[in-house]
Short mmCIF file of C-alpha atoms and ligand atoms in Angstrom, two decimals:
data_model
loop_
_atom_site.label_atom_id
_atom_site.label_comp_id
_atom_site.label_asym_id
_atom_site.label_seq_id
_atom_site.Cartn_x
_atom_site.Cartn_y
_atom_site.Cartn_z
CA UNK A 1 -195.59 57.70 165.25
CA UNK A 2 -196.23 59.95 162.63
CA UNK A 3 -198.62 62.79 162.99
CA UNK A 4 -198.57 63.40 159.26
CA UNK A 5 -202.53 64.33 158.07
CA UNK A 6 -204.12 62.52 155.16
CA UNK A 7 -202.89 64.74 152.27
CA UNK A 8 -205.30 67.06 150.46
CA UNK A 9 -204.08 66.27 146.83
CA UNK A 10 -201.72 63.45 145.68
CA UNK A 11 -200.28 61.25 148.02
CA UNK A 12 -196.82 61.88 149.27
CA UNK A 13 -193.93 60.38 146.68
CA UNK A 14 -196.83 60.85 143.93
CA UNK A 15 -195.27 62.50 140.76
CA UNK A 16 -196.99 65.73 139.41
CA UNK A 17 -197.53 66.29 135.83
CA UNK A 18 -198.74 70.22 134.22
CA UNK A 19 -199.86 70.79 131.29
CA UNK A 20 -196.54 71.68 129.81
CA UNK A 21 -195.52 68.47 130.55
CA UNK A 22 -197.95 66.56 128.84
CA UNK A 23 -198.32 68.91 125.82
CA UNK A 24 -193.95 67.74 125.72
CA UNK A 25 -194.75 64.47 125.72
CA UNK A 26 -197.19 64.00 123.07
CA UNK A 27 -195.91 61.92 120.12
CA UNK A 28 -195.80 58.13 119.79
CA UNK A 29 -192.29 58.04 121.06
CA UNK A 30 -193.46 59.47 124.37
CA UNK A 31 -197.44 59.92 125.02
CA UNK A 32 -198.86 60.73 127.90
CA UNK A 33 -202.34 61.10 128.43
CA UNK A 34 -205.09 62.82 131.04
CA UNK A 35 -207.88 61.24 132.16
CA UNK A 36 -209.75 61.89 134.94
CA UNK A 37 -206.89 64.26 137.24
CA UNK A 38 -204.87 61.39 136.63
CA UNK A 39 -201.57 60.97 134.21
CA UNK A 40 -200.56 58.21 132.26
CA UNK A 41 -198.28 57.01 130.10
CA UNK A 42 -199.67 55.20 127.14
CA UNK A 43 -196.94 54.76 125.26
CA UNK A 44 -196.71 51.12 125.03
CA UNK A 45 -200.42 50.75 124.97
CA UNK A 46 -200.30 52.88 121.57
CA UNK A 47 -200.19 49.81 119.06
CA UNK A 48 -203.03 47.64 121.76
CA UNK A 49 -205.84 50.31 121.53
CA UNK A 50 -208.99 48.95 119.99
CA UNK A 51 -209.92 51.89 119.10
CA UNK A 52 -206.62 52.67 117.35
CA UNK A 53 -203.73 54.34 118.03
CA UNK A 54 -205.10 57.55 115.98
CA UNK A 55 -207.90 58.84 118.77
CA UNK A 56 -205.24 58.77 121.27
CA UNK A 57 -202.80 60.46 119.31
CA UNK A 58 -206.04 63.50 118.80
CA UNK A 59 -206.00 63.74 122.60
CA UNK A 60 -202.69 63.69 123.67
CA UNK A 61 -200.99 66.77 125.55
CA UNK A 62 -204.20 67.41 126.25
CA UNK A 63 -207.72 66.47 128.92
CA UNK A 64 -208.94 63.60 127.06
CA UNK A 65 -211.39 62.33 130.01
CA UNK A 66 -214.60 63.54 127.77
CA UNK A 67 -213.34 61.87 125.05
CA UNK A 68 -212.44 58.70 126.47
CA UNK A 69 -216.02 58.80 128.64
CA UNK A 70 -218.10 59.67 125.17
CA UNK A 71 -217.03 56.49 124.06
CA UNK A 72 -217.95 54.53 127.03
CA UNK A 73 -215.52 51.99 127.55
CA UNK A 74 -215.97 49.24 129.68
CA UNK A 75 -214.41 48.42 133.21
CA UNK A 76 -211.71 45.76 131.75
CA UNK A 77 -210.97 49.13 129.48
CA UNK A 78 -210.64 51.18 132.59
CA UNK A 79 -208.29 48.15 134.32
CA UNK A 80 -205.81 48.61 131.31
CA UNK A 81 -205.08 51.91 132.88
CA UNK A 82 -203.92 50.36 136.17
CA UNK A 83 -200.18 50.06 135.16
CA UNK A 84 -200.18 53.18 132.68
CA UNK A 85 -200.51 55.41 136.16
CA UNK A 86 -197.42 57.50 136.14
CA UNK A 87 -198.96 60.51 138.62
CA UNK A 88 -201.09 63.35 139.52
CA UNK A 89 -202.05 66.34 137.63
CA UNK A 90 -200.86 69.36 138.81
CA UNK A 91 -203.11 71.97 137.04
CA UNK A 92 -206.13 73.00 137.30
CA UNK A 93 -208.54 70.12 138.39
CA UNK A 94 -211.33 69.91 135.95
CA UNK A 95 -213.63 67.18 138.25
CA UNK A 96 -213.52 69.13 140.92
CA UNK A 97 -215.57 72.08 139.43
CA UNK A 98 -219.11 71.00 140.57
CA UNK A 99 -219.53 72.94 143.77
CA UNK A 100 -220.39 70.74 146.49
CA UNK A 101 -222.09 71.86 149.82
CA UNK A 102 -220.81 70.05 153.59
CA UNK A 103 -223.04 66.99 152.73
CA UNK A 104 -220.76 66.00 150.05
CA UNK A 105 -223.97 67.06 147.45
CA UNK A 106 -223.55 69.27 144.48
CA UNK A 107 -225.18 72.24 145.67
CA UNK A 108 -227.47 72.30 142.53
CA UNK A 109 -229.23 69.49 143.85
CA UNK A 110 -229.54 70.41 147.14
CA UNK A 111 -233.11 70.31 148.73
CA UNK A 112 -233.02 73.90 149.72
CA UNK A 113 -235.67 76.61 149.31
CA UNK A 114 -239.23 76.61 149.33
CA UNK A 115 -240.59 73.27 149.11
CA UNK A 116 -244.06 72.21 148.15
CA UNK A 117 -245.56 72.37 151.69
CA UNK A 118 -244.60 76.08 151.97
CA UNK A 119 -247.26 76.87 149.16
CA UNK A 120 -249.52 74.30 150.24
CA UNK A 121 -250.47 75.57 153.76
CA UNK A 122 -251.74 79.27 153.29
CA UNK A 123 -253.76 77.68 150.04
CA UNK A 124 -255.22 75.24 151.89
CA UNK A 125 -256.53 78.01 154.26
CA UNK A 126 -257.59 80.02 151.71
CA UNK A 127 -259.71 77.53 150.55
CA UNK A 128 -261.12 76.52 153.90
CA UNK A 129 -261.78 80.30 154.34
CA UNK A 130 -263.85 80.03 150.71
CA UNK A 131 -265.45 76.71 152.03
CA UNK A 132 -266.65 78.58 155.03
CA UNK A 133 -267.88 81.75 153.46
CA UNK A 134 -269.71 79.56 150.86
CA UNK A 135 -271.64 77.63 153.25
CA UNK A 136 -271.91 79.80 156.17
CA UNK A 137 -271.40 83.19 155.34
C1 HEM B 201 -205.34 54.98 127.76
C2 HEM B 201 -206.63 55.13 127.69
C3 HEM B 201 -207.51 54.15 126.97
C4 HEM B 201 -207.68 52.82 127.18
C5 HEM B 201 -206.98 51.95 128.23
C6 HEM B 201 -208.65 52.35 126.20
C7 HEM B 201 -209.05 51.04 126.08
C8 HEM B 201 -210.00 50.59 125.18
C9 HEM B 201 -210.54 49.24 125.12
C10 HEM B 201 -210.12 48.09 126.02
C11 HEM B 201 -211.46 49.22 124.13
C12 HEM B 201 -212.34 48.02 123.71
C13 HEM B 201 -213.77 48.25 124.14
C14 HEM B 201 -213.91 48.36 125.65
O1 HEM B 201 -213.47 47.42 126.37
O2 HEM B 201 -214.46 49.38 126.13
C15 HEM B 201 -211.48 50.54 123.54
C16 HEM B 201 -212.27 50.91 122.49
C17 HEM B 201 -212.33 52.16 121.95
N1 HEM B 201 -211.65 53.28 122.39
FE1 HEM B 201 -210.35 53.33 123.90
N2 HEM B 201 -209.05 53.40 125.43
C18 HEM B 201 -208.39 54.52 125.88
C19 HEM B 201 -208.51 55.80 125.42
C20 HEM B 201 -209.33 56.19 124.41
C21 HEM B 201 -209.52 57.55 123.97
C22 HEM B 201 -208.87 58.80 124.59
C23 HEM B 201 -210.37 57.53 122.95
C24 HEM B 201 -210.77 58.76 122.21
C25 HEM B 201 -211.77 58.93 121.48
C26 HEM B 201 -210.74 56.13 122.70
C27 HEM B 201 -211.59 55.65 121.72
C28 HEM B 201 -212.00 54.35 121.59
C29 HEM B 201 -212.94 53.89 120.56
C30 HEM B 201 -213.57 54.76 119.47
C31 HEM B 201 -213.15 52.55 120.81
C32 HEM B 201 -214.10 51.62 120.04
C33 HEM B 201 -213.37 50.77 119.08
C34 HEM B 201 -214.35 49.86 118.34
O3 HEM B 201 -215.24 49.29 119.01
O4 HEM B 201 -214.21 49.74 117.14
N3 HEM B 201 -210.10 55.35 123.64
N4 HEM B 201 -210.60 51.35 124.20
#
């Protein structure tokens, strides 16, 4: 029995890429490309690209998830990558920049602070105070 914990970042056996190494292998002989924390090597897929083999040259050796989301390709697009996996990336992880609190929800949108109620109640008083001085006072 193993007593091994899930890993925090790539799976054990999982190849690391850095930026060096993608930045070495960016030419049509040898592309690879980063999308989404993940490496690939679209080197055969080059000549197949729709979208033609130019835009991928542009964002090779380099993070070319905005690029490739901008254009908003489809899921069969996205199943193309399947087999171009090669590994992890090893640098900095751009995805994981949104701070999230223990709920698993970006902190910005977290339901924290003052909420409506918090204003409502002493106004409502206030004007039940007016209310009362009006007719009674
Ligand atoms: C290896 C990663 C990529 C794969 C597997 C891929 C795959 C595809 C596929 C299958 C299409 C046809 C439309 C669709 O199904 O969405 C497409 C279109 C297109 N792709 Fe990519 N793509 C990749 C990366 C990129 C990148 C980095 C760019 C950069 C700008 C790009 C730009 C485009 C454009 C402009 C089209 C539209 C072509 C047209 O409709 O004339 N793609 N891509």
């Amino acid at each position: 029995m193993s007593t091994e914990q899930a890993p925090a970042s790539a799976p054990s056996g999982t190849k690391t890429y850095t930026l060096k190494d993608l930045q070495e292998n960016g030419t049509r002989e040898k592309m690879y490309m980063l999308l989404h924390d993940k490496v690939y090597d679209i080197t055969p897929f080059l000549d197949e690209h729709p979208g033609g083999d130019e835009v991928l040259v542009e964002e090779a050796g380099k993070d070319a998830t905005e690029a490739f989301e901008d254009v908003g390709h489809s899921d069969e697009a996205r199943a193309q990558l399947v087999p171009l996996y090669i590994g992890e990336f090893a640098g900095e992880k751009k995805s994981k920049k949104v701070a999230v609190n223990s709920t698993g929800v970006p902190s910005s949108a977290s339901s924290s602070g003052p909420g409506v109620v918090t204003y409502m109640i002493p106004l409502s008083l206030f004007f039940a105070y007016l209310a009362w001085r009006v007719y009674f006072a």
